[in-house]
mmCIF file of C-alpha atoms and ligand atoms in Angstrom:
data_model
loop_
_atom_site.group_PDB
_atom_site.id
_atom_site.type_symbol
_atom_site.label_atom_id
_atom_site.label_comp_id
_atom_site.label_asym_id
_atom_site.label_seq_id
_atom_site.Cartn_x
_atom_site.Cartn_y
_atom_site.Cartn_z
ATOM 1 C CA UNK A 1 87.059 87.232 96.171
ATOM 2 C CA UNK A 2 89.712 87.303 93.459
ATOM 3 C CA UNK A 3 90.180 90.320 91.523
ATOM 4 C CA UNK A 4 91.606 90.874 88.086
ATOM 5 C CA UNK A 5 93.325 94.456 87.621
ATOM 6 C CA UNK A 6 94.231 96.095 84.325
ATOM 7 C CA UNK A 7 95.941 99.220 83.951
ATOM 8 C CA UNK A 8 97.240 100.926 80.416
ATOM 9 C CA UNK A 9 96.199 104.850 81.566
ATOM 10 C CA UNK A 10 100.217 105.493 80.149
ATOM 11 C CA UNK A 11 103.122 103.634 79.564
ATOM 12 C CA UNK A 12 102.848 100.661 81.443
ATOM 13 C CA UNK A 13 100.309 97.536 80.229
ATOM 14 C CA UNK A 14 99.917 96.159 83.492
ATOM 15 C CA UNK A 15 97.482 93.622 84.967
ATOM 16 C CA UNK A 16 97.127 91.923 88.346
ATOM 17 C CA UNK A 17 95.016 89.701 90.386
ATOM 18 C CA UNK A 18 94.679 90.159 94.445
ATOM 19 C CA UNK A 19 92.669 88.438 96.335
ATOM 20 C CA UNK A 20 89.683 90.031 99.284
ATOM 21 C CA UNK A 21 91.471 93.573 98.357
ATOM 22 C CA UNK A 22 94.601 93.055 100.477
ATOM 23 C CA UNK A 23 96.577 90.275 99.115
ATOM 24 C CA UNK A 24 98.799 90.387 96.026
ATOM 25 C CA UNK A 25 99.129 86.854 94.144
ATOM 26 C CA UNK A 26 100.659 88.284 91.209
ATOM 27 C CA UNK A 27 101.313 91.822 89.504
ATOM 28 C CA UNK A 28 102.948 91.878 86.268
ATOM 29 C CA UNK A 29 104.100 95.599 84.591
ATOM 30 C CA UNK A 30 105.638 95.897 80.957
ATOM 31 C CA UNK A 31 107.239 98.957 80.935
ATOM 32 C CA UNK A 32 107.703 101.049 77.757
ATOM 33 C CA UNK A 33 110.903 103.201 78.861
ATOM 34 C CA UNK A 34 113.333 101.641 76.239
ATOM 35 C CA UNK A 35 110.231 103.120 73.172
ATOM 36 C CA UNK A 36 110.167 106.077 74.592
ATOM 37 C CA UNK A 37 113.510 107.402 75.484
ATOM 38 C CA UNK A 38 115.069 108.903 72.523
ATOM 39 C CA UNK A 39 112.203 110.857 72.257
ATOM 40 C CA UNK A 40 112.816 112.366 76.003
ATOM 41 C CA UNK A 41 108.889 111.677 76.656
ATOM 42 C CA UNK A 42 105.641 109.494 75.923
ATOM 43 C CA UNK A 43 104.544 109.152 72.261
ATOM 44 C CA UNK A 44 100.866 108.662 72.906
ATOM 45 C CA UNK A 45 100.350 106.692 69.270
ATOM 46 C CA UNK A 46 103.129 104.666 69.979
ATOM 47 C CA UNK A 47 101.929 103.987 73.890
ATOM 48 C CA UNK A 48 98.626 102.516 72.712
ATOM 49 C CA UNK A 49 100.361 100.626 69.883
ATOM 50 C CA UNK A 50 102.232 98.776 72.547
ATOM 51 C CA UNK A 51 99.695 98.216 74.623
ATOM 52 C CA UNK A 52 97.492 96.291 72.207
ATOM 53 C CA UNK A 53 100.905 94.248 71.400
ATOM 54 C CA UNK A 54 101.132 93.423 75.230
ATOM 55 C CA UNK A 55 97.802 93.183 76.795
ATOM 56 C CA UNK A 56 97.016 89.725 76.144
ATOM 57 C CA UNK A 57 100.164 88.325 77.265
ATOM 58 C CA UNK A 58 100.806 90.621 80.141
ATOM 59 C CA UNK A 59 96.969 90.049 81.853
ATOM 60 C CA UNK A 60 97.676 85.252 80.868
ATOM 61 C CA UNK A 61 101.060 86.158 82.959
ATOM 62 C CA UNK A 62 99.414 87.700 85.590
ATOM 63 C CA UNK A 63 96.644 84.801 85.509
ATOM 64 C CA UNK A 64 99.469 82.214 85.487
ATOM 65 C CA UNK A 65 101.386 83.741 87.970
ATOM 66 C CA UNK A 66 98.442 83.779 90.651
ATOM 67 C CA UNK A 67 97.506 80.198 89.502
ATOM 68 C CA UNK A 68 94.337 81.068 89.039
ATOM 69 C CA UNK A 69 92.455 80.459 85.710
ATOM 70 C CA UNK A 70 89.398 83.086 84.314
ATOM 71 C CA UNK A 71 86.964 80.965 84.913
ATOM 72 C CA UNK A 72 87.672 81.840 88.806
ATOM 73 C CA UNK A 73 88.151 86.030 88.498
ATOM 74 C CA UNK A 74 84.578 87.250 90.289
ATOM 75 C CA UNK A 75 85.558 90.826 89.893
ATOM 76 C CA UNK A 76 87.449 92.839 86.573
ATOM 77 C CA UNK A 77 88.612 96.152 88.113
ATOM 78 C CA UNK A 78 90.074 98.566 84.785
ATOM 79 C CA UNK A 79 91.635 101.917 84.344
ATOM 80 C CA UNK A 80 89.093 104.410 82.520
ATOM 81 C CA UNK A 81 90.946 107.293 83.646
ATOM 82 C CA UNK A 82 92.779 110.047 83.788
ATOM 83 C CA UNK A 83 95.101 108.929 81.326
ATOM 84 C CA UNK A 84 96.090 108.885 77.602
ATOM 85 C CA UNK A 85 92.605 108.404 76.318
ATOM 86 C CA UNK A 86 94.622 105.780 73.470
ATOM 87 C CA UNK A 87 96.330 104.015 75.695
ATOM 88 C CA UNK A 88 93.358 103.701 78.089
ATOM 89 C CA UNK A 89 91.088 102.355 75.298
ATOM 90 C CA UNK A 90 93.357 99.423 74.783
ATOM 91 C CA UNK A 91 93.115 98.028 78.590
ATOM 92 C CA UNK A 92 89.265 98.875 78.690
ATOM 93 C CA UNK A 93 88.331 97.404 75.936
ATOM 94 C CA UNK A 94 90.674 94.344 76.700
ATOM 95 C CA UNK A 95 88.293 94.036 79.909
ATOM 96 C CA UNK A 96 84.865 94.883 78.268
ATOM 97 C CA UNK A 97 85.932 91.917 76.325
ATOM 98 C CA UNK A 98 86.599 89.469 78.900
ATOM 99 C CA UNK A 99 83.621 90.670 81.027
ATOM 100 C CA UNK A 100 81.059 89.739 78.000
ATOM 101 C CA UNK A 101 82.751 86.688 76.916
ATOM 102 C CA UNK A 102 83.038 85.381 80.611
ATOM 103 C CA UNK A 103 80.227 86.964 82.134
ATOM 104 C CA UNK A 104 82.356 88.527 84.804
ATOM 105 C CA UNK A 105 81.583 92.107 86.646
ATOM 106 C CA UNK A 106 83.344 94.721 85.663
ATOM 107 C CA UNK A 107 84.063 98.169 87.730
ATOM 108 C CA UNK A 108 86.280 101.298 85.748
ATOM 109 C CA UNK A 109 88.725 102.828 88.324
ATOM 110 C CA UNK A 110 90.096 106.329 89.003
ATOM 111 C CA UNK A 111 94.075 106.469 88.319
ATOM 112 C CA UNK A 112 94.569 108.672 90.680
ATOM 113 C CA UNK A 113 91.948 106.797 93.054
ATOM 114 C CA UNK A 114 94.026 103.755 92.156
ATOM 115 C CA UNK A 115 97.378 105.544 93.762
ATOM 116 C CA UNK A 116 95.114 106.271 96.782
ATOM 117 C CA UNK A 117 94.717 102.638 97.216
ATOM 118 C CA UNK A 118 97.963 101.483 97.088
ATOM 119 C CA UNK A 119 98.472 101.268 100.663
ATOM 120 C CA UNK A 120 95.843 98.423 100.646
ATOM 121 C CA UNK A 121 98.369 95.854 99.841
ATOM 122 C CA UNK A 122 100.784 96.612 102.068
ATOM 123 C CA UNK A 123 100.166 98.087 105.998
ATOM 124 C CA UNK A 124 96.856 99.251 104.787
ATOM 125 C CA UNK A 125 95.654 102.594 104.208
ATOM 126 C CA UNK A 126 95.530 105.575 106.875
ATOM 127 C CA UNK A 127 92.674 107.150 108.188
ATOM 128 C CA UNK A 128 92.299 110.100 108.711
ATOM 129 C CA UNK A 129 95.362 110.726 106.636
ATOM 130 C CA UNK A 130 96.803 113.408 104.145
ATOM 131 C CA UNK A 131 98.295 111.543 101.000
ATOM 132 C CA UNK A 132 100.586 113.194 98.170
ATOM 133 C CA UNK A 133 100.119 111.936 94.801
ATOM 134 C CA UNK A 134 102.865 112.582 92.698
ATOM 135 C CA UNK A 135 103.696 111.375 89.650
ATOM 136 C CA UNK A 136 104.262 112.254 85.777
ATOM 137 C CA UNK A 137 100.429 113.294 85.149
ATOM 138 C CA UNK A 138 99.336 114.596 88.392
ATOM 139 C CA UNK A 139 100.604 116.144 92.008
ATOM 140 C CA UNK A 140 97.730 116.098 94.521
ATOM 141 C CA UNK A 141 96.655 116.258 97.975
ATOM 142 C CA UNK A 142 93.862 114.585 99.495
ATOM 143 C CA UNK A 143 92.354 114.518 102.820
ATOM 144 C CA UNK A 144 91.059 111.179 103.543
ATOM 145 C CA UNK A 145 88.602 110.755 105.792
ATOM 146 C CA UNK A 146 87.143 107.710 105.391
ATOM 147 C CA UNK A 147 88.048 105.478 101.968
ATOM 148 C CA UNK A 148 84.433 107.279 100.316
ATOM 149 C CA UNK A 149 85.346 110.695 101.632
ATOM 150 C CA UNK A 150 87.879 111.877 99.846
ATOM 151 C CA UNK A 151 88.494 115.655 99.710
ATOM 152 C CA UNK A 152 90.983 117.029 96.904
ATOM 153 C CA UNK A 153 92.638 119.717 98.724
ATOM 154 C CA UNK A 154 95.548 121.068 96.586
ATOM 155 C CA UNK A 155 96.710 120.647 92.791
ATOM 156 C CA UNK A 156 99.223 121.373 90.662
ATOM 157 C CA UNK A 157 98.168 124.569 88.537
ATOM 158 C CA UNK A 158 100.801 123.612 85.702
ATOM 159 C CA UNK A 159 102.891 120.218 85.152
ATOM 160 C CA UNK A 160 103.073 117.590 87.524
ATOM 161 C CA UNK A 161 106.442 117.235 89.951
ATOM 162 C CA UNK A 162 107.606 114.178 87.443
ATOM 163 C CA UNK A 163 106.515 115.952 84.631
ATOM 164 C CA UNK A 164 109.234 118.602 85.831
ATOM 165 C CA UNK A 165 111.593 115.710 86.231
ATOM 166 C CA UNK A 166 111.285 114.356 83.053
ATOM 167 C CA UNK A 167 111.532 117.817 81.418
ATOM 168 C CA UNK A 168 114.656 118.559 83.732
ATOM 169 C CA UNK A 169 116.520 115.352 82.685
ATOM 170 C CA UNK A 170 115.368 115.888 78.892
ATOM 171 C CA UNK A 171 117.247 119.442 79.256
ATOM 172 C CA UNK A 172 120.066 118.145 80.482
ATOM 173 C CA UNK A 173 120.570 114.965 78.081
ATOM 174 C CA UNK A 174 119.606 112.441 80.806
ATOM 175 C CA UNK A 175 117.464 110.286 78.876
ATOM 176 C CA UNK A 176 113.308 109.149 80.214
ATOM 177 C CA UNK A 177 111.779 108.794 82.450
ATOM 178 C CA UNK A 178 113.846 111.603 84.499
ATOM 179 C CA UNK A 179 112.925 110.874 87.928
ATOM 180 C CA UNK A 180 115.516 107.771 88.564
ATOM 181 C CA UNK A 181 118.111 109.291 86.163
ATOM 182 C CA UNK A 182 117.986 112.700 88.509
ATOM 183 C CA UNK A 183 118.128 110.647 91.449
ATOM 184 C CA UNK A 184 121.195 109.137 90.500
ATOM 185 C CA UNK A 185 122.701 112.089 88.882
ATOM 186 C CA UNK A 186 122.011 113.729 92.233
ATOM 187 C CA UNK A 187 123.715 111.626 94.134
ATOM 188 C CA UNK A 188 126.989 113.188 93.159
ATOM 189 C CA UNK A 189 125.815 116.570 93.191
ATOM 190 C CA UNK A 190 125.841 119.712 95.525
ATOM 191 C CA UNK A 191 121.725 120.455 95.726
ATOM 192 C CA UNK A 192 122.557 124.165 97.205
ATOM 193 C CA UNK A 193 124.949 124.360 93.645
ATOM 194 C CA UNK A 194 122.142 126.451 92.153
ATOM 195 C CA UNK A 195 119.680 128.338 93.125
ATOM 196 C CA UNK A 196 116.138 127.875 92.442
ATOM 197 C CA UNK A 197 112.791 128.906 93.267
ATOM 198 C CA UNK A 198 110.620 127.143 95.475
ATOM 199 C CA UNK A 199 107.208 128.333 93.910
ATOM 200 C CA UNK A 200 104.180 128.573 95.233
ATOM 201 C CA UNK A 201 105.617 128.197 99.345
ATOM 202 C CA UNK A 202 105.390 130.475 101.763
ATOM 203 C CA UNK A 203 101.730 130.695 101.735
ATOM 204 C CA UNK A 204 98.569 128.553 103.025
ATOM 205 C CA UNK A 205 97.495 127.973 99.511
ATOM 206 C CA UNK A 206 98.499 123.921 99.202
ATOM 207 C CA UNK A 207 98.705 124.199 95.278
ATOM 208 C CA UNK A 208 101.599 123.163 93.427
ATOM 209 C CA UNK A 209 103.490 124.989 90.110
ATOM 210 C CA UNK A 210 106.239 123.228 88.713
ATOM 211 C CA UNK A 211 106.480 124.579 85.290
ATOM 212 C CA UNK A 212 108.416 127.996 86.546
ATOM 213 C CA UNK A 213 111.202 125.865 88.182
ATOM 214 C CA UNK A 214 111.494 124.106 84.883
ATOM 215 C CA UNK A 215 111.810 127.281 83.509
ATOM 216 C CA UNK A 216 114.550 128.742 85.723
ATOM 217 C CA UNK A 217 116.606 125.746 85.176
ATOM 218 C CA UNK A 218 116.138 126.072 80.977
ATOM 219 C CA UNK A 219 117.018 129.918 81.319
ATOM 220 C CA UNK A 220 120.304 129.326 82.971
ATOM 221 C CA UNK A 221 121.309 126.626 80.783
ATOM 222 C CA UNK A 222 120.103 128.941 77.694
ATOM 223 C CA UNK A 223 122.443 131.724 79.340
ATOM 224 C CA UNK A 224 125.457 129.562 79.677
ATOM 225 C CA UNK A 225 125.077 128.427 76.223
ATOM 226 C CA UNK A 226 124.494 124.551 76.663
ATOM 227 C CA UNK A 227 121.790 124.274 74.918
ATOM 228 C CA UNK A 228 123.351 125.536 71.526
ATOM 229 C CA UNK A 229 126.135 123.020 71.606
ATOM 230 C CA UNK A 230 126.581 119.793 70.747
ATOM 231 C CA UNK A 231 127.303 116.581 72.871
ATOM 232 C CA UNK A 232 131.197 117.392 72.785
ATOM 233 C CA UNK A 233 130.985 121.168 73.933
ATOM 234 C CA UNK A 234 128.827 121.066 76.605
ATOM 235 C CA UNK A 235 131.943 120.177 79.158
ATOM 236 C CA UNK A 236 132.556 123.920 80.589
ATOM 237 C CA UNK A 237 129.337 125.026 82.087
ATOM 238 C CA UNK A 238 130.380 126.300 85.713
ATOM 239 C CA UNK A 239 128.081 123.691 87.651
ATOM 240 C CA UNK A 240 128.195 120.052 87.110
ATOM 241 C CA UNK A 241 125.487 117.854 85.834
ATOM 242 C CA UNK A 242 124.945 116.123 89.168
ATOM 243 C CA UNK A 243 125.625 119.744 91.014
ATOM 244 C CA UNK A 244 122.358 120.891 88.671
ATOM 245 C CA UNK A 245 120.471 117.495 89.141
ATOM 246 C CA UNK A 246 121.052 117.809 93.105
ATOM 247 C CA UNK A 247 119.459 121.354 92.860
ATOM 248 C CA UNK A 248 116.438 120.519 90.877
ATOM 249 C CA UNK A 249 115.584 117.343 92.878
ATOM 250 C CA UNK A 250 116.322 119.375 95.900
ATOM 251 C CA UNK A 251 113.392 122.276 95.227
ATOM 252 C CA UNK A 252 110.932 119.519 93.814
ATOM 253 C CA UNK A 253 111.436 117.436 96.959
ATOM 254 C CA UNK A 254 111.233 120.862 99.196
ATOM 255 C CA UNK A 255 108.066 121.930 97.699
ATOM 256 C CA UNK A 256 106.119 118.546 98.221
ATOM 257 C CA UNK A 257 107.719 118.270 101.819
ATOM 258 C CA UNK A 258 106.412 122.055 102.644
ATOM 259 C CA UNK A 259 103.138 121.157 100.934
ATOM 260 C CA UNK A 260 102.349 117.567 102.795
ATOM 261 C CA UNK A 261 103.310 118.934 106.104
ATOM 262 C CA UNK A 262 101.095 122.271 105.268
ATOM 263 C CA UNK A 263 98.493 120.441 104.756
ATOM 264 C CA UNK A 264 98.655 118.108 107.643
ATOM 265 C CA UNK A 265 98.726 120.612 110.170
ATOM 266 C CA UNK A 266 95.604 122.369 108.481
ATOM 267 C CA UNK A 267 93.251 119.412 108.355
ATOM 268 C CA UNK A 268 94.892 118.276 111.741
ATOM 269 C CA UNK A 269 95.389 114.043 110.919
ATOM 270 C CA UNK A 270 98.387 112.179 112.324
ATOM 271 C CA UNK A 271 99.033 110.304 109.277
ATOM 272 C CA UNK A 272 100.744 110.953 105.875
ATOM 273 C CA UNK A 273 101.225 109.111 102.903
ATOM 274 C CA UNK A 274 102.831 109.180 99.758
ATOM 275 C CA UNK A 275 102.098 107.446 96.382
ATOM 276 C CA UNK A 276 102.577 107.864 92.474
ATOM 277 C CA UNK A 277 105.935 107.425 90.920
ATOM 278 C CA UNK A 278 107.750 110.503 92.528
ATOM 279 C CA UNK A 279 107.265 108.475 95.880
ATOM 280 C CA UNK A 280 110.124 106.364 94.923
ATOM 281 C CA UNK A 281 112.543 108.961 95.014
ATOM 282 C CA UNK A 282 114.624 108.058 97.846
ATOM 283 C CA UNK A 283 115.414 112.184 99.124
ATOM 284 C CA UNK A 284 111.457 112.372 99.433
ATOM 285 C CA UNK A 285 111.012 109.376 101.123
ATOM 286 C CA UNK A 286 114.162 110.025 104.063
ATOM 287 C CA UNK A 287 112.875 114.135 104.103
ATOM 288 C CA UNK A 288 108.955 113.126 104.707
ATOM 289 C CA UNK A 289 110.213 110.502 107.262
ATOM 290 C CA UNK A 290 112.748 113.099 109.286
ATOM 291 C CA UNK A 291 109.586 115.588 108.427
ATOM 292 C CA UNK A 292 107.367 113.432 110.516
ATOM 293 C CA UNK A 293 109.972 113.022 113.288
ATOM 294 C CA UNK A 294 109.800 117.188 113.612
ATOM 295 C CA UNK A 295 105.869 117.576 113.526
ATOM 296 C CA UNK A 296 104.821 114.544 115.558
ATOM 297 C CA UNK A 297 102.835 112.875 112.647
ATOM 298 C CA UNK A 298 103.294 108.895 111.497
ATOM 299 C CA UNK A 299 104.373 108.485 107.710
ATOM 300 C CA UNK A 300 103.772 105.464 105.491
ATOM 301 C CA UNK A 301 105.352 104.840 102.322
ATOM 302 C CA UNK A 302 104.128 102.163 99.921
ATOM 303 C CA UNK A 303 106.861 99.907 98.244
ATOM 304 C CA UNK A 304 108.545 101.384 95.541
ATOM 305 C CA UNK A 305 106.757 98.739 92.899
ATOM 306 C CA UNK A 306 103.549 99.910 94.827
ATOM 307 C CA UNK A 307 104.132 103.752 93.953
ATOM 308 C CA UNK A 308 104.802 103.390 90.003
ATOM 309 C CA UNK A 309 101.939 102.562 88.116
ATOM 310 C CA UNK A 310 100.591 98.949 88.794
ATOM 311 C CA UNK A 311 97.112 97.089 88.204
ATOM 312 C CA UNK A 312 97.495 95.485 92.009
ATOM 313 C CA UNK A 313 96.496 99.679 93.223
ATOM 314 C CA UNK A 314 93.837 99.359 90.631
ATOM 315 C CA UNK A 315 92.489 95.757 91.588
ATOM 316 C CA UNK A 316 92.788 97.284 95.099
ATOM 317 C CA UNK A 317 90.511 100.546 94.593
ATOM 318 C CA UNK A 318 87.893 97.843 92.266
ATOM 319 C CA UNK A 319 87.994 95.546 95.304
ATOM 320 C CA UNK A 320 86.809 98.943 97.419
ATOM 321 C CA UNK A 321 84.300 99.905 94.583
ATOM 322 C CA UNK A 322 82.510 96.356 94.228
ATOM 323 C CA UNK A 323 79.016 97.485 94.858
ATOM 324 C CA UNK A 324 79.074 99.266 91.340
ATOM 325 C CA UNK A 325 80.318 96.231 89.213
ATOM 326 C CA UNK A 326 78.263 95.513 86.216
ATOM 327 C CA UNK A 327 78.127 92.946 83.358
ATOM 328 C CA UNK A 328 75.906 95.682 81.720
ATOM 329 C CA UNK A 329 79.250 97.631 80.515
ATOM 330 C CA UNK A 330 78.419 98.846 76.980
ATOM 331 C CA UNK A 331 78.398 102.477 78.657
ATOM 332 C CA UNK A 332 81.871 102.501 80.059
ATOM 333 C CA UNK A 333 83.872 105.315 78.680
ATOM 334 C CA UNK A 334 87.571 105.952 78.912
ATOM 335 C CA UNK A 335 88.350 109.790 80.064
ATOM 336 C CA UNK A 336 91.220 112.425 79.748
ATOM 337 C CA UNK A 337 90.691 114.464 82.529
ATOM 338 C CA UNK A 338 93.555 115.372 85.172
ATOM 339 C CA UNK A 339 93.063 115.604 89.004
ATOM 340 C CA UNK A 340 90.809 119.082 88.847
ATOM 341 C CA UNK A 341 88.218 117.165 86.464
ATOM 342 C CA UNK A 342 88.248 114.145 89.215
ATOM 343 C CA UNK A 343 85.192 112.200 88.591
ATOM 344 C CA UNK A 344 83.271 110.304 90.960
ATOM 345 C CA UNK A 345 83.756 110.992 95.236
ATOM 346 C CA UNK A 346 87.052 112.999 94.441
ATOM 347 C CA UNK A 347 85.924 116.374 95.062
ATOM 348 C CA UNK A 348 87.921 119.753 95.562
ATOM 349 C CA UNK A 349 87.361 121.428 98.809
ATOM 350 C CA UNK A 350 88.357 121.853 102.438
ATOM 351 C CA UNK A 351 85.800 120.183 104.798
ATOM 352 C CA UNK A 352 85.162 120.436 108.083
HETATM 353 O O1 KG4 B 1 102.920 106.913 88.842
HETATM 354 P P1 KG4 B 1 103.746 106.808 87.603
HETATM 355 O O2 KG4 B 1 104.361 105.465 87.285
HETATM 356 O O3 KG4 B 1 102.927 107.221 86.322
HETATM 357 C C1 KG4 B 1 101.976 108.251 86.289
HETATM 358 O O4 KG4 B 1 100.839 108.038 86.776
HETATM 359 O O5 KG4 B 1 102.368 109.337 85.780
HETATM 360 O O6 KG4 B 1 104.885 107.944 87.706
HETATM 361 C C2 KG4 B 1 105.865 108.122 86.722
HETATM 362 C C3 KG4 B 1 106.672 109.345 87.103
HETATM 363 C C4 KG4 B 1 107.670 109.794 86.054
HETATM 364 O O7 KG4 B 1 107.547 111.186 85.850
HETATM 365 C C5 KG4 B 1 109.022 109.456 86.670
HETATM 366 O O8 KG4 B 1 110.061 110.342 86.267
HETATM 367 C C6 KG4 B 1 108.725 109.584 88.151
HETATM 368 O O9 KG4 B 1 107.416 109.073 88.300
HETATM 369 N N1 KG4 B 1 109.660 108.798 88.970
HETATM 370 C C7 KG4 B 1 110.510 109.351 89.872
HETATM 371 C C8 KG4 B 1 111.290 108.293 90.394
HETATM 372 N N2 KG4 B 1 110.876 107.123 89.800
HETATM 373 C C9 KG4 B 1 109.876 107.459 88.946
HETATM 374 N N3 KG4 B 1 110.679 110.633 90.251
HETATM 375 C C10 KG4 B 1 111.629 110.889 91.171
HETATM 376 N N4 KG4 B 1 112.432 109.933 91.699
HETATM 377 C C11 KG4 B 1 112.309 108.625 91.343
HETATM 378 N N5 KG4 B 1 113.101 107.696 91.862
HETATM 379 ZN ZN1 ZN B 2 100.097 106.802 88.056
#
């Protein structure tokens, strides 16, 4: 069965086509970085712009770069959500399109259902597993139990660990997305420097809050004056940049490590994963690892092009959801909703 994925929920037009659910033949992403940077974040309006300039050519690439031709796609897999409900128009129309012209099923995919999938293309997905989704809209965990029993067992109350990234790095003049410019930053940097809270640890509650470490970080720069001054005076703060990028990766990487092996030892699986954008960052991936090592669990972490957004995850979860594929599509809505509004089998709640 070959599978077309799109996937426009953000920044990224992407589109993809696996075949049978587990083999990638091609998976093309145009990234939207260089728009968005000088304004330290996503301009919705100018996301969905982009998209519509893209989508054609990025979902012929994909076609050409599997060798495959329309006429051969059995299965359109799209993005209706949680997303940018602009952006996520662009890529479901795009499909509802091709679908009616072509007379191909079409299935709308969870995002965040779509991360939970990504494992599917490469050693295959865990079960029973914990998995961490982390990325610039959403930080969840999920117990997976089997791939249609899938528990939502801890959110983020506030922003989303990238989301405190990119807000970090737009504080400190690092340009977007922050994630990758911390990382490097932090490379040079001392992450015990400065001190920061760790919120929401310490308890069995396996909810995130990122916003108040976001906070602390803007309060001390506010107090040492760095955010008054321009480019040229902001040389004699008493930490350095990479001393205060160390320190803010190093409590966003603590708090998901505390939280993922939390929740593993509640719901008592042997396997952890880690997906969404955030799993690239290299400190998570070597702490969860060395985690695993200390609490006897296995840990599997997707390729870094497999944790960013990407229609192969999306293709991937479609593949999984084939049974509800439809040509009748007129009723297929794009939605806003973040991980607490999870349609579908995502549910909140600890089972048994
Ligand atoms: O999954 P993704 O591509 O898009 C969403 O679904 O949001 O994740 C993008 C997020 C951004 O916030 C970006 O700063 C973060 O992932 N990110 C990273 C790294 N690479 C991307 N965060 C930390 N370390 C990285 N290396
Ligand atoms: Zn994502």
């Amino acid at each position: 069965m070959l599978i077309l994925g799109i996937e426009t929920s953000c920044d990224d037009t992407a589109a993809a086509v696996i075949r049978n659910g587990r083999e990638t033949l091609s998976s093309v992403v145009s990234a939207q970085d260089e728009l968005h940077a000088p304004y330290g974040g996503i301009v919705p309006e100018m996301a969905s712009r982009m998209h519509l300039e893209k989508i054609d050519t990025v979902v012929n690439k994909a076609l050409s770069e599997a060798a495959v031709s329309i006429r051969e796609i059995d299965l359109i897999a799209v993005t209706t959500g949680p997303g940018l409900v602009g952006s996520l128009l662009v890529g479901l129309s795009y499909a509802k399109g091709v679908s009616f012209a072509k007379d191909i099923p079409l299935v709308g995919v969870d995002h965040i259902k779509g991360h939970l999938f990504s494992l599917e293309l490469a050693d295959g997905t865990p079960i029973p597993s914990i998995a961490l989704v982390a990325s610039g809209g959403h930080t969840a965990l999920f117990h997976l139990r089997s791939r249609d029993d899938i528990q939502l067992v801890g959110t983020t109350l506030d922003d989303a660990a990238g989301e405190a990234m990119d807000k970090a790095a737009k504080l400190l003049n690092l340009g977007y997305p922050g994630g990758p410019v911390i990382q490097s930053e932090a490379r040079y940097g001392d992450p015990g420097a400065l001190p920061l809270p760790r919120p929401l640890t310490g308890t069995d509650n396996l909810d995130f809050s990122f916003s108040g470490l976001k906070t602390a970080l803007f309060t001390w720069l506010k107090r040492h004056g760095y955010l008054d001054r321009t480019s040229e005076g902001r040389d004699d703060l008493p930490l350095s940049i990479p001393d205060i990028a160390a320190s803010f990766q190093e409590a966003v990487v603590d708090v998901l490590v505390i939280k993922c092996r939390q929740a593993v030892e509640a719901f008592e699986v042997g396997h952890l994963f880690i997906a969404g954008g955030v799993a690239r960052n290299e400190p998570l991936r070597k702490r969860v690892v060395q985690a695993a090592k200390e609490d006897g669990f296995r840990v599997h972490l997707p390729p870094p092009e497999l944790c960013t957004d990407n229609a192969a995850m999306i293709a991937a979860c479609g593949f999984h959801s084939k049974n509800e594929a439809s040509t009748d599509i007129l009723d297929l809505n794009a939605y806003s909703t973040k991980a607490l509004g999870i349609k579908g089998p995502l549910k909140r709640g600890r089972s048994a």
